[in-house]
XYZ file of N, CA and C in Angstrom:
849
model
N 102.288 95.442 92.108
C 102.239 95.499 93.521
C 102.081 94.210 94.160
N 101.502 93.259 93.495
C 101.485 91.975 94.021
C 102.712 91.065 94.031
N 103.527 91.398 93.050
C 104.791 90.495 92.875
C 105.557 90.500 94.074
N 106.024 91.518 94.855
C 106.803 91.311 96.107
C 105.929 90.452 97.032
N 104.636 90.575 97.142
C 103.887 89.761 98.077
C 104.048 88.396 97.642
N 104.111 87.940 96.475
C 104.192 86.676 96.058
C 105.662 85.972 96.384
N 106.623 86.739 96.157
C 107.926 86.161 96.140
C 108.471 86.654 97.574
N 107.877 87.100 98.559
C 108.429 87.608 99.786
C 109.071 86.525 100.682
N 108.588 85.300 100.465
C 109.196 84.091 101.211
C 110.526 83.725 100.632
N 111.030 83.960 99.536
C 112.362 83.736 98.954
C 112.338 82.086 98.633
N 111.254 81.564 98.655
C 111.386 80.018 98.332
C 111.368 79.926 96.767
N 112.143 78.950 96.366
C 112.163 78.749 94.916
C 110.829 78.795 94.071
N 109.822 78.072 94.799
C 108.418 77.908 94.312
C 107.799 79.351 94.219
N 108.072 80.258 95.296
C 107.405 81.517 95.396
C 108.064 82.373 94.175
N 109.239 82.271 93.901
C 110.103 83.028 92.863
C 109.524 82.538 91.410
N 109.232 81.297 91.322
C 108.765 80.777 90.149
C 107.195 81.306 89.903
N 106.438 81.363 90.981
C 105.106 81.868 90.835
C 105.102 83.194 90.520
N 105.913 84.109 91.143
C 106.034 85.436 90.742
C 106.454 85.792 89.356
N 107.591 84.932 88.755
C 107.989 85.237 87.531
C 106.902 84.736 86.485
N 106.133 83.593 86.872
C 105.001 83.143 85.889
C 103.973 84.207 85.820
N 103.498 84.876 87.023
C 102.498 85.882 87.101
C 102.866 87.066 86.297
N 104.202 87.532 86.443
C 104.651 88.635 85.776
C 104.532 88.510 84.239
N 105.219 87.464 83.869
C 105.195 87.129 82.376
C 103.662 86.985 81.755
N 102.898 86.293 82.399
C 101.529 86.226 81.986
C 100.853 87.502 81.742
N 100.802 88.290 82.943
C 100.194 89.655 82.792
C 100.837 90.608 81.951
N 102.122 90.611 81.741
C 102.773 91.375 80.767
C 102.245 91.075 79.394
N 102.386 89.873 79.072
C 101.877 89.410 77.806
C 100.395 89.818 77.444
N 99.532 89.650 78.480
C 98.149 90.082 78.236
C 97.916 91.481 78.050
N 98.712 92.287 78.866
C 98.558 93.791 78.662
C 99.133 94.177 77.448
N 100.203 93.599 76.884
C 100.725 93.880 75.544
C 99.706 93.725 74.509
N 98.930 92.567 74.659
C 97.916 92.076 73.621
C 96.809 93.088 73.640
N 96.515 93.712 74.980
C 95.269 94.708 74.970
C 95.833 95.841 74.110
N 96.922 96.330 74.341
C 97.449 97.400 73.583
C 97.442 97.118 72.139
N 97.893 95.891 71.692
C 98.052 95.465 70.239
C 96.809 95.481 69.661
N 95.496 95.042 70.427
C 94.355 95.068 69.783
C 93.812 96.534 69.648
N 94.067 97.266 70.570
C 93.569 98.692 70.367
C 94.354 99.367 69.329
N 95.588 99.044 69.054
C 96.425 99.676 68.019
C 96.009 99.032 66.605
N 95.543 97.731 66.551
C 95.020 97.115 65.309
C 93.857 97.765 64.942
N 92.835 98.006 65.863
C 91.531 98.710 65.767
C 91.768 100.131 65.134
N 92.691 100.900 65.751
C 92.947 102.152 65.322
C 93.487 102.278 63.956
N 94.392 101.304 63.534
C 95.032 101.181 62.239
C 93.822 100.950 61.306
N 92.871 100.138 61.479
C 91.788 99.870 60.531
C 90.611 100.855 60.528
N 90.445 101.482 61.634
C 89.076 102.216 61.753
C 89.353 103.652 62.177
N 90.497 104.006 62.701
C 90.819 105.398 63.065
C 90.375 105.618 64.546
N 89.772 104.530 65.147
C 89.156 104.794 66.598
C 90.041 104.323 67.569
N 90.495 104.885 68.623
C 91.316 104.429 69.639
C 90.403 103.726 70.802
N 89.165 103.957 70.847
C 88.260 103.765 72.001
C 88.170 102.118 72.060
N 88.678 101.428 73.103
C 88.326 99.998 73.064
C 87.017 99.528 73.421
N 86.423 100.376 73.847
C 84.837 100.186 74.402
C 83.982 100.012 73.116
N 84.497 100.528 72.008
C 83.582 100.589 70.789
C 84.397 99.977 69.526
N 84.905 98.799 69.750
C 85.732 98.267 68.547
C 84.809 97.580 67.664
N 85.279 97.639 66.350
C 84.433 97.175 65.283
C 85.157 96.243 64.436
N 86.460 96.142 64.482
C 87.339 95.209 63.590
C 87.517 93.867 64.241
N 86.959 92.799 63.544
C 86.984 91.371 64.198
C 88.221 90.929 64.784
N 89.337 91.097 64.068
C 90.682 90.707 64.700
C 91.000 91.377 66.057
N 90.702 92.620 66.069
C 90.885 93.224 67.302
C 89.995 92.827 68.451
N 88.899 92.492 68.154
C 87.804 91.906 69.144
C 88.431 90.645 69.568
N 88.933 89.815 68.690
C 89.391 88.458 69.115
C 90.690 88.459 69.919
N 91.590 89.566 69.566
C 92.727 89.654 70.410
C 92.518 90.132 71.709
N 91.430 90.890 71.803
C 91.079 91.622 73.165
C 90.408 90.670 74.044
N 89.656 89.809 73.456
C 88.912 88.834 74.051
C 89.885 87.693 74.747
N 90.903 87.280 73.827
C 92.036 86.473 74.353
C 92.911 87.061 75.525
N 93.099 88.361 75.341
C 93.944 89.199 76.478
C 93.259 89.162 77.607
N 91.987 89.521 77.582
C 91.320 89.427 78.989
C 91.124 88.174 79.575
N 90.817 87.109 78.743
C 90.875 85.775 79.173
C 92.195 85.269 79.810
N 93.399 85.800 79.352
C 94.598 85.410 79.795
C 94.823 86.258 81.120
N 94.407 87.431 81.221
C 94.568 88.132 82.584
C 93.683 87.442 83.668
N 92.578 86.998 83.313
C 91.723 86.339 84.327
C 92.051 84.807 84.653
N 92.722 84.185 83.645
C 93.079 82.796 83.757
C 91.952 81.736 83.489
N 91.392 82.265 82.275
C 90.373 81.242 81.808
C 90.949 80.288 80.776
N 90.274 79.228 80.616
C 90.578 78.136 79.597
C 90.569 78.776 78.238
N 91.746 78.722 77.325
C 92.811 77.930 77.474
C 93.918 78.583 78.014
N 93.864 79.675 78.673
C 94.997 80.534 79.120
C 95.058 80.278 80.843
N 94.628 79.140 81.301
C 94.548 78.895 82.642
C 95.649 78.421 83.373
N 96.775 77.835 82.647
C 97.866 77.167 83.115
C 98.528 77.796 84.302
N 98.741 79.125 84.182
C 99.563 79.816 85.214
C 98.861 80.036 86.660
N 97.505 79.993 86.523
C 96.831 80.451 87.703
C 96.903 79.424 88.969
N 96.666 77.976 88.738
C 97.090 76.981 89.788
C 98.400 77.154 90.350
N 99.563 77.179 89.333
C 100.789 77.276 89.916
C 101.081 78.519 90.818
N 100.714 79.597 90.315
C 100.806 80.863 90.867
C 100.304 80.661 92.346
N 98.966 80.356 92.500
C 98.180 80.166 93.711
C 99.061 79.205 94.720
N 99.589 78.020 94.074
C 100.199 77.051 94.767
C 101.429 77.747 95.478
N 102.249 78.500 94.652
C 103.423 79.069 95.282
C 103.299 80.218 96.111
N 102.023 80.706 96.257
C 101.781 81.857 97.180
C 101.280 81.540 98.716
N 101.546 82.332 99.675
C 100.956 82.064 100.873
C 99.343 82.219 100.753
N 98.626 81.883 101.828
C 97.142 81.971 101.743
C 96.720 83.293 101.661
N 97.195 84.459 102.373
C 96.770 85.677 102.117
C 96.996 86.347 100.754
N 97.908 85.990 100.213
C 98.476 86.587 98.849
C 97.516 85.576 97.900
N 97.366 84.383 98.158
C 96.292 83.721 97.308
C 94.962 84.334 97.260
N 94.361 84.748 98.514
C 93.138 85.527 98.565
C 93.165 86.645 97.720
N 94.192 87.479 97.686
C 94.289 88.789 96.881
C 94.224 88.336 95.382
N 95.126 87.373 95.053
C 95.084 86.868 93.857
C 93.786 86.489 93.104
N 92.964 85.753 94.069
C 91.658 85.074 93.780
C 90.533 86.196 93.546
N 90.673 87.310 94.311
C 89.581 88.344 94.437
C 89.929 89.734 93.945
N 90.912 90.460 94.725
C 91.100 91.794 94.251
C 91.698 91.904 92.870
N 92.696 90.956 92.575
C 93.559 91.026 91.413
C 92.710 90.631 90.159
N 91.385 90.210 90.336
C 90.540 89.550 89.399
C 89.675 90.855 89.010
N 89.643 91.977 89.960
C 88.783 93.007 89.798
C 89.042 93.851 88.551
N 90.300 94.281 88.387
C 90.638 95.089 87.122
C 90.236 94.471 85.765
N 90.602 93.050 85.513
C 90.216 92.497 84.236
C 88.657 92.267 84.152
N 88.074 91.962 85.345
C 86.685 91.958 85.182
C 85.944 93.263 84.810
N 86.498 94.309 85.377
C 85.965 95.693 85.014
C 86.140 95.948 83.474
N 87.357 95.450 83.012
C 87.740 95.654 81.527
C 86.739 94.919 80.729
N 86.526 93.644 81.250
C 85.488 92.686 80.510
C 84.066 93.379 80.624
N 83.808 94.033 81.702
C 82.397 94.726 81.642
C 82.327 95.982 80.778
N 83.376 96.723 80.840
C 83.440 97.785 79.918
C 83.355 97.634 78.493
N 84.178 96.599 78.031
C 84.334 96.208 76.573
C 83.379 94.978 76.083
N 82.445 94.699 76.883
C 81.592 93.584 76.479
C 80.983 93.532 75.061
N 80.716 95.058 74.642
C 80.016 95.101 73.357
C 81.098 94.645 72.208
N 82.396 94.952 72.592
C 83.414 94.650 71.640
C 83.839 93.372 71.421
N 83.479 92.441 72.495
C 84.127 91.144 72.596
C 83.350 90.150 71.585
N 84.014 89.031 71.276
C 83.501 87.940 70.374
C 82.650 87.134 71.255
N 81.257 87.174 71.068
C 80.363 86.471 71.856
C 80.487 84.773 71.680
N 80.709 84.295 70.464
C 80.811 82.912 70.249
C 82.111 82.447 70.874
N 83.283 83.118 71.090
C 84.503 82.731 71.659
C 84.303 82.988 73.065
N 83.639 83.923 73.598
C 83.240 83.928 75.099
C 82.531 82.667 75.645
N 81.442 82.328 74.807
C 80.789 81.186 75.211
C 81.469 79.886 75.408
N 82.186 79.767 74.243
C 83.220 78.639 74.017
C 84.222 78.332 75.448
N 84.724 79.603 75.643
C 85.751 79.551 76.727
C 84.978 79.475 78.077
N 83.893 80.030 78.143
C 83.189 79.786 79.488
C 82.735 78.387 79.793
N 82.295 77.628 78.560
C 82.001 76.231 78.781
C 83.179 75.400 79.146
N 84.355 75.726 78.484
C 85.619 74.969 78.614
C 86.169 75.185 80.113
N 85.954 76.400 80.491
C 86.407 76.816 81.913
C 85.633 76.059 82.960
N 84.327 76.130 82.773
C 83.539 75.330 83.736
C 83.844 73.720 83.582
N 84.045 73.129 82.516
C 84.471 71.816 82.368
C 85.723 71.510 83.158
N 86.687 72.307 82.555
C 88.196 71.933 83.029
C 88.324 72.211 84.531
N 87.724 73.292 84.982
C 87.821 73.695 86.359
C 87.271 72.567 87.352
N 86.095 71.876 86.842
C 85.581 70.728 87.578
C 86.547 69.517 87.471
N 86.831 69.160 86.104
C 87.806 67.929 85.990
C 89.174 68.045 86.568
N 89.785 69.053 86.569
C 91.200 69.176 87.041
C 91.053 69.309 88.707
N 89.971 69.746 89.276
C 90.064 69.837 90.784
C 89.707 68.677 91.354
N 89.447 67.564 90.559
C 88.840 66.283 91.430
C 90.100 65.536 91.900
N 91.207 65.572 91.354
C 92.294 64.737 91.875
C 93.354 65.552 92.541
N 92.886 66.733 92.997
C 94.118 67.530 93.905
C 93.920 67.170 95.329
N 95.124 67.432 95.912
C 95.124 67.250 97.374
C 95.487 68.405 97.995
N 96.132 69.417 97.272
C 96.530 70.655 97.895
C 95.234 71.577 97.718
N 94.902 72.210 98.916
C 93.633 73.052 99.125
C 93.738 74.333 98.222
N 94.868 74.814 98.056
C 95.154 76.098 97.196
C 94.762 75.722 95.708
N 95.365 74.592 95.262
C 95.054 74.141 93.868
C 93.455 73.934 93.628
N 92.972 73.343 94.612
C 91.487 73.066 94.534
C 90.805 74.311 94.385
N 91.055 75.314 95.122
C 90.527 76.777 94.980
C 90.775 77.367 93.732
N 91.818 77.243 93.219
C 92.237 77.717 92.029
C 91.317 77.288 90.846
N 91.260 75.978 90.823
C 90.267 75.293 89.795
C 88.909 75.700 90.074
N 88.441 75.916 91.243
C 87.246 76.411 91.669
C 87.021 77.786 90.956
N 88.096 78.668 91.215
C 88.083 80.018 90.524
C 87.767 80.059 89.063
N 88.444 79.030 88.418
C 88.605 78.955 86.939
C 86.985 78.452 86.614
N 86.362 77.523 87.321
C 85.040 77.094 87.001
C 83.981 78.343 87.119
N 84.261 79.165 88.232
C 83.292 80.193 88.526
C 83.437 81.279 87.379
N 84.705 81.443 86.814
C 84.814 82.287 85.819
C 84.075 81.913 84.474
N 83.760 80.688 84.305
C 83.071 80.197 83.223
C 81.646 80.610 83.300
N 81.079 80.575 84.736
C 79.716 81.130 84.836
C 79.575 82.608 84.677
N 80.667 83.312 85.099
C 80.662 84.866 84.735
C 80.624 85.162 83.522
N 81.338 84.367 82.751
C 81.591 84.723 81.327
C 80.462 84.448 80.355
N 79.760 83.303 80.549
C 78.704 82.825 79.663
C 77.606 83.915 79.719
N 77.252 84.449 80.663
C 76.216 85.549 80.803
C 76.504 86.949 80.344
N 77.876 87.065 80.231
C 78.261 88.478 79.981
C 77.664 89.256 78.898
N 77.586 88.636 77.799
C 76.967 89.029 76.443
C 75.462 89.575 76.726
N 74.683 88.648 77.542
C 73.284 88.997 77.612
C 72.893 89.892 78.859
N 73.509 89.711 79.854
C 73.318 90.453 81.042
C 74.447 90.606 82.008
N 75.377 91.769 81.654
C 76.622 91.960 82.369
C 76.282 92.191 83.772
N 75.361 92.624 84.341
C 75.054 92.824 85.737
C 75.125 91.580 86.543
N 74.531 90.457 85.924
C 74.695 89.029 86.556
C 76.135 88.754 86.754
N 76.859 88.939 85.882
C 78.493 88.734 85.921
C 78.976 89.591 87.075
N 78.732 90.781 87.398
C 79.065 91.490 88.562
C 78.509 90.834 89.753
N 77.309 90.513 89.858
C 76.581 89.844 90.995
C 77.305 88.575 91.345
N 77.644 87.876 90.346
C 78.312 86.553 90.573
C 79.852 86.816 91.113
N 80.534 87.757 90.557
C 81.623 87.887 90.932
C 81.730 88.557 92.469
N 80.799 89.282 92.875
C 80.609 89.858 94.277
C 80.480 88.727 95.131
N 79.507 87.932 94.790
C 79.204 86.768 95.680
C 80.303 85.914 95.883
N 81.037 85.611 94.798
C 82.233 84.633 94.652
C 83.257 85.167 95.531
N 83.664 86.644 95.461
C 84.533 87.204 96.360
C 84.220 87.114 97.801
N 83.070 87.197 98.217
C 82.625 87.167 99.559
C 82.976 85.770 100.024
N 82.511 84.896 99.489
C 82.580 83.373 99.819
C 84.245 82.812 99.837
N 84.861 83.402 98.738
C 86.324 82.925 98.721
C 87.054 83.562 99.864
N 86.673 85.002 100.137
C 87.413 85.624 101.251
C 87.090 84.883 102.514
N 85.901 84.475 103.025
C 85.777 83.705 104.194
C 86.407 82.162 104.111
N 86.566 81.554 102.946
C 87.245 80.278 102.882
C 88.719 80.470 103.150
N 89.375 81.469 102.584
C 90.718 81.699 102.642
C 91.209 82.133 104.098
N 90.381 82.980 104.649
C 90.619 83.481 106.058
C 90.553 82.334 106.804
N 89.506 81.514 106.870
C 89.396 80.369 107.631
C 90.532 79.458 107.590
N 90.982 79.060 106.524
C 92.102 78.210 106.104
C 93.297 78.759 106.864
N 93.374 80.129 106.618
C 94.623 80.788 107.116
C 94.705 80.704 108.653
N 93.484 80.879 109.303
C 93.311 80.828 110.709
C 93.781 79.428 111.290
N 93.202 78.234 110.617
C 93.571 77.066 111.154
C 94.775 76.495 110.611
N 95.459 77.189 109.731
C 96.695 76.800 109.074
C 96.697 75.591 108.249
N 95.895 75.334 107.371
C 95.515 74.280 106.658
C 96.035 74.498 105.082
N 97.041 73.659 104.452
C 97.367 73.782 103.184
C 96.940 72.714 102.417
N 96.724 71.311 102.947
C 96.380 70.296 102.260
C 95.233 69.405 103.011
N 94.673 68.459 102.105
C 93.543 67.759 102.768
C 93.922 67.113 103.916
N 95.045 66.341 103.988
C 95.397 65.416 105.155
C 95.441 66.381 106.292
N 95.959 67.553 106.451
C 95.912 68.491 107.700
C 94.509 68.929 107.975
N 93.588 68.951 106.800
C 92.197 69.579 107.044
C 91.468 68.618 107.904
N 91.881 67.283 107.793
C 90.957 66.272 108.529
C 91.151 66.404 110.037
N 92.246 67.040 110.539
C 92.615 67.131 112.013
C 91.959 68.436 112.464
N 91.475 69.237 111.589
C 91.031 70.755 111.936
C 89.841 70.787 112.830
N 88.843 69.817 112.759
C 87.633 69.870 113.431
C 87.966 69.914 115.029
N 89.003 69.263 115.500
C 89.273 69.113 116.962
C 89.752 70.390 117.360
N 90.570 71.149 116.579
C 91.165 72.377 116.746
C 90.199 73.639 116.859
N 89.400 73.613 115.902
C 88.338 74.809 115.745
C 86.990 74.264 115.305
N 86.102 73.776 116.149
C 84.730 73.064 115.582
C 83.970 74.297 114.894
N 83.882 75.359 115.425
C 83.119 76.388 114.839
C 83.415 76.869 113.604
N 84.609 77.268 113.534
C 85.455 77.567 112.249
C 85.141 76.512 111.088
N 85.277 75.267 111.457
C 85.128 74.178 110.596
C 83.647 74.018 110.047
N 82.661 74.293 110.988
C 81.288 74.221 110.596
C 81.161 75.442 109.599
N 81.477 76.719 109.849
C 81.389 77.759 108.869
C 82.166 77.572 107.600
N 83.204 76.778 107.742
C 83.888 76.443 106.473
C 82.965 75.463 105.462
N 82.395 74.467 106.288
C 81.513 73.622 105.621
C 80.305 74.263 104.844
N 79.711 75.355 105.595
C 78.580 76.006 105.039
C 79.099 76.884 103.739
N 80.311 77.474 103.961
C 80.800 78.289 102.797
C 81.111 77.585 101.557
N 81.736 76.371 101.930
C 82.118 75.424 100.597
C 80.725 75.013 99.949
N 79.665 74.621 100.713
C 78.538 74.247 100.150
C 77.878 75.368 99.280
N 77.971 76.556 99.879
C 77.478 77.627 99.331
C 78.184 78.015 97.834
N 79.488 77.801 97.946
C 80.427 78.092 96.788
C 80.089 76.883 95.724
N 79.577 75.778 96.045
C 79.167 74.755 95.229
C 77.784 75.146 94.647
N 77.121 75.944 95.137
C 75.816 76.344 94.701
C 74.646 75.489 95.090
N 74.499 75.023 96.336
C 73.392 74.171 96.808
C 72.339 75.253 97.148
N 71.044 74.993 96.916
C 69.825 75.571 96.877
C 69.766 76.581 98.192
N 69.810 76.090 99.521
C 69.259 77.167 100.493
C 70.339 78.268 100.679
N 71.566 78.113 100.146
C 72.732 79.007 100.342
C 72.924 80.118 99.416
N 73.555 81.201 99.600
C 73.760 82.304 98.786
C 74.513 81.961 97.450
N 75.316 81.103 97.387
C 75.817 80.697 95.992
C 74.811 80.151 95.171
N 73.678 79.826 95.415
C 72.786 79.214 94.553
C 72.078 80.296 93.611
N 72.012 81.452 94.287
C 71.261 82.614 93.635
C 71.841 82.904 92.331
N 73.062 83.380 92.200
C 73.683 83.665 90.798
C 73.478 82.682 89.799
N 73.734 81.350 90.209
C 73.710 80.276 89.320
C 72.243 80.053 88.593
N 71.198 80.263 89.686
C 69.893 80.257 89.344
C 69.448 81.202 88.200
N 69.972 82.539 88.665
C 69.604 83.652 87.683
C 70.241 83.447 86.215
N 71.372 83.092 86.295
C 72.241 82.741 85.042
C 71.587 81.707 84.053
N 71.060 80.623 84.878
C 70.397 79.457 84.083
C 69.091 80.004 83.426
N 68.382 80.786 84.225
C 67.057 81.451 83.968
C 67.335 82.409 82.601
N 68.340 83.233 82.774
C 68.670 84.203 81.764
C 68.952 83.566 80.322
N 69.888 82.468 80.551
C 70.270 81.650 79.219
C 69.069 81.015 78.793
N 68.058 80.416 79.466
C 66.885 79.883 78.869
C 66.175 80.789 78.110
N 66.117 82.105 78.810
C 65.243 83.308 77.987
C 65.898 83.326 76.664
N 67.301 83.326 76.590
C 68.034 83.719 75.305
C 68.114 82.404 74.418
N 67.196 81.529 74.582
C 67.183 80.449 73.794
C 68.630 79.537 73.783
N 69.242 79.549 74.919
C 70.574 78.855 75.107
C 70.364 77.847 76.060
N 69.285 77.004 76.149
C 69.147 75.931 77.045
C 70.121 74.937 76.972
N 70.574 74.500 75.920
C 71.747 73.486 75.843
C 72.892 73.931 76.640
N 73.135 75.133 76.503
C 74.533 75.802 77.126
C 74.294 75.842 78.483
N 73.061 76.102 78.912
C 72.690 76.175 80.419
C 72.728 74.697 81.196
N 72.306 73.743 80.193
C 72.274 72.279 80.692
C 73.833 71.970 80.951
N 74.673 72.208 79.874
C 75.973 71.794 79.867
C 76.808 72.382 81.089
N 76.579 73.759 81.306
C 77.343 74.284 82.491
C 76.706 73.899 83.714
N 75.499 73.515 83.811
C 74.909 72.992 85.071
C 75.505 71.779 85.372
N 75.689 70.763 84.393
C 76.337 69.493 84.417
C 77.710 69.554 85.029
N 78.411 70.567 84.338
C 79.773 70.618 84.719
C 80.080 71.149 86.187
N 78.961 71.917 86.739
C 79.118 72.267 88.033
C 79.049 71.162 88.955
N 78.447 70.018 88.667
C 78.333 68.888 89.543
C 79.679 68.314 89.658
N 80.693 68.516 88.840
C 82.128 68.073 89.104
C 82.730 68.733 90.204
N 82.290 70.072 90.244
C 82.869 70.953 91.355
C 82.165 70.718 92.566
N 80.950 70.383 92.609
C 80.297 70.013 93.754
C 81.017 68.739 94.525
N 81.493 67.823 93.617
C 82.098 66.609 94.208
C 83.456 66.995 95.104
N 84.248 67.982 94.560
C 85.416 68.239 95.396
C 85.109 69.281 96.343
N 84.172 69.964 96.267
C 83.647 70.840 97.542
C 83.196 69.846 98.652
N 82.328 68.841 98.341
C 81.887 68.122 99.212
C 82.957 67.385 100.062
N 83.928 66.854 99.106
C 85.186 66.204 99.718
C 85.803 67.084 100.783
N 86.157 68.377 100.274
C 86.630 69.438 101.288
C 85.703 69.634 102.617
N 84.520 69.760 102.258
C 83.576 69.989 103.428
C 83.574 68.720 104.374
N 83.561 67.288 103.842
C 83.685 66.158 104.618
C 84.882 66.233 105.450
N 85.945 66.565 104.767
C 87.309 66.423 105.486
C 87.374 67.723 106.609
N 86.757 68.701 106.377
C 86.722 69.733 107.453
C 85.871 69.365 108.671
N 84.873 68.616 108.432
C 83.966 68.208 109.613
C 84.009 66.942 110.155
N 84.973 66.001 109.602
C 85.194 64.620 110.103
C 85.692 64.682 111.489
N 85.093 63.782 112.307
C 85.674 63.697 113.571
C 86.328 62.268 113.810
N 87.577 62.323 114.010
C 88.376 61.078 114.268
C 88.446 60.710 115.511
N 88.584 59.437 115.939
C 88.989 58.875 117.291
C 90.297 59.416 117.696
N 90.381 59.666 119.026
C 91.707 60.440 119.466
C 93.003 59.495 119.274
N 92.755 58.125 119.085
C 94.229 57.635 118.803
C 94.563 57.739 117.267
N 93.569 58.003 116.554
C 93.689 58.050 115.044
C 94.366 59.505 114.809
N 93.797 60.490 115.532
C 94.279 61.905 115.363
C 95.720 61.890 115.813
N 96.065 61.206 116.955
C 97.429 61.317 117.446
C 98.483 60.590 116.421
N 97.992 59.649 115.878
C 98.771 58.706 115.011
C 99.048 59.655 113.673
N 97.957 60.502 113.146
C 98.275 61.246 112.193
C 99.203 62.389 112.319
N 99.071 62.915 113.540
C 100.047 64.047 114.035
C 101.374 63.514 113.930
N 101.557 62.178 114.386
C 103.002 61.626 114.420
C 103.448 61.472 113.070
N 102.555 60.996 112.037
C 102.843 60.740 110.661
C 103.262 62.141 110.076
N 102.678 63.209 110.356
C 102.958 64.527 109.807
C 104.304 64.954 110.245
N 104.612 64.792 111.508
C 105.829 65.215 112.102
C 107.036 64.405 111.678
N 106.862 63.162 111.040
C 107.800 62.412 110.722
C 108.545 62.804 109.501
N 109.854 63.084 109.657
C 110.627 63.592 108.500
C 111.419 62.279 107.790
N 111.280 62.042 106.505
C 111.804 60.945 105.912
C 113.445 61.309 105.795
N 114.181 60.252 105.825
C 115.801 60.572 105.646
C 116.052 60.772 104.304
């Protein structure tokens, strides 16, 4: 159902995004079926929530990671988000993540905990590193999503309810960011700089939401991170908690950059110069 929404602009970039999305999701679905079939072959049990065969568990973990866009199966997600309009990007980042998250929640007993933890740490690290040098807002939000998936996955084996709490709060914050960007028509950092003069109240709200997504203490986004770190420490996984917390600082840097660009007030002559620069079409 999302494929026509991605490709409706008929732009080559949009068609490419739709093709990548279709191929990735089809491969992941085939892998889910393959893991179920392998498990049934070895154990005679078709139920994917009670898998016992290690190879099947490994394939299922990889398939769900591919559906979600976790490292090392993350390459499709930033490209697809960049090729989609902001409203479709919102659906891809939130609602389209719900079925794989539900599958993850249902099958967490069958999944490989070591592989999940490794992928979670890698997702948090890569989501932070790759987002640092991006100038396109949609790509920054895509890497932010990958980083948040790391937080959701690392706690899944110990407390699945925290995974869902993190997902709900992430959805809420991403919803407000995408809708704000769509209202002020911003797609890259250079246009975000001029947005304060157009809509000061929306820009102020964007600043707070970005800081919340980064996980700064007084705001909502801090709550799931705090609870996850607390739970990991209880499970004698303090090194993992320390690593994922440090990697979230990388994310804080690009959130602060976005927040600074959204609330910067430029002198009138600079703003006019930037508008002329954006309207200039090279020969």
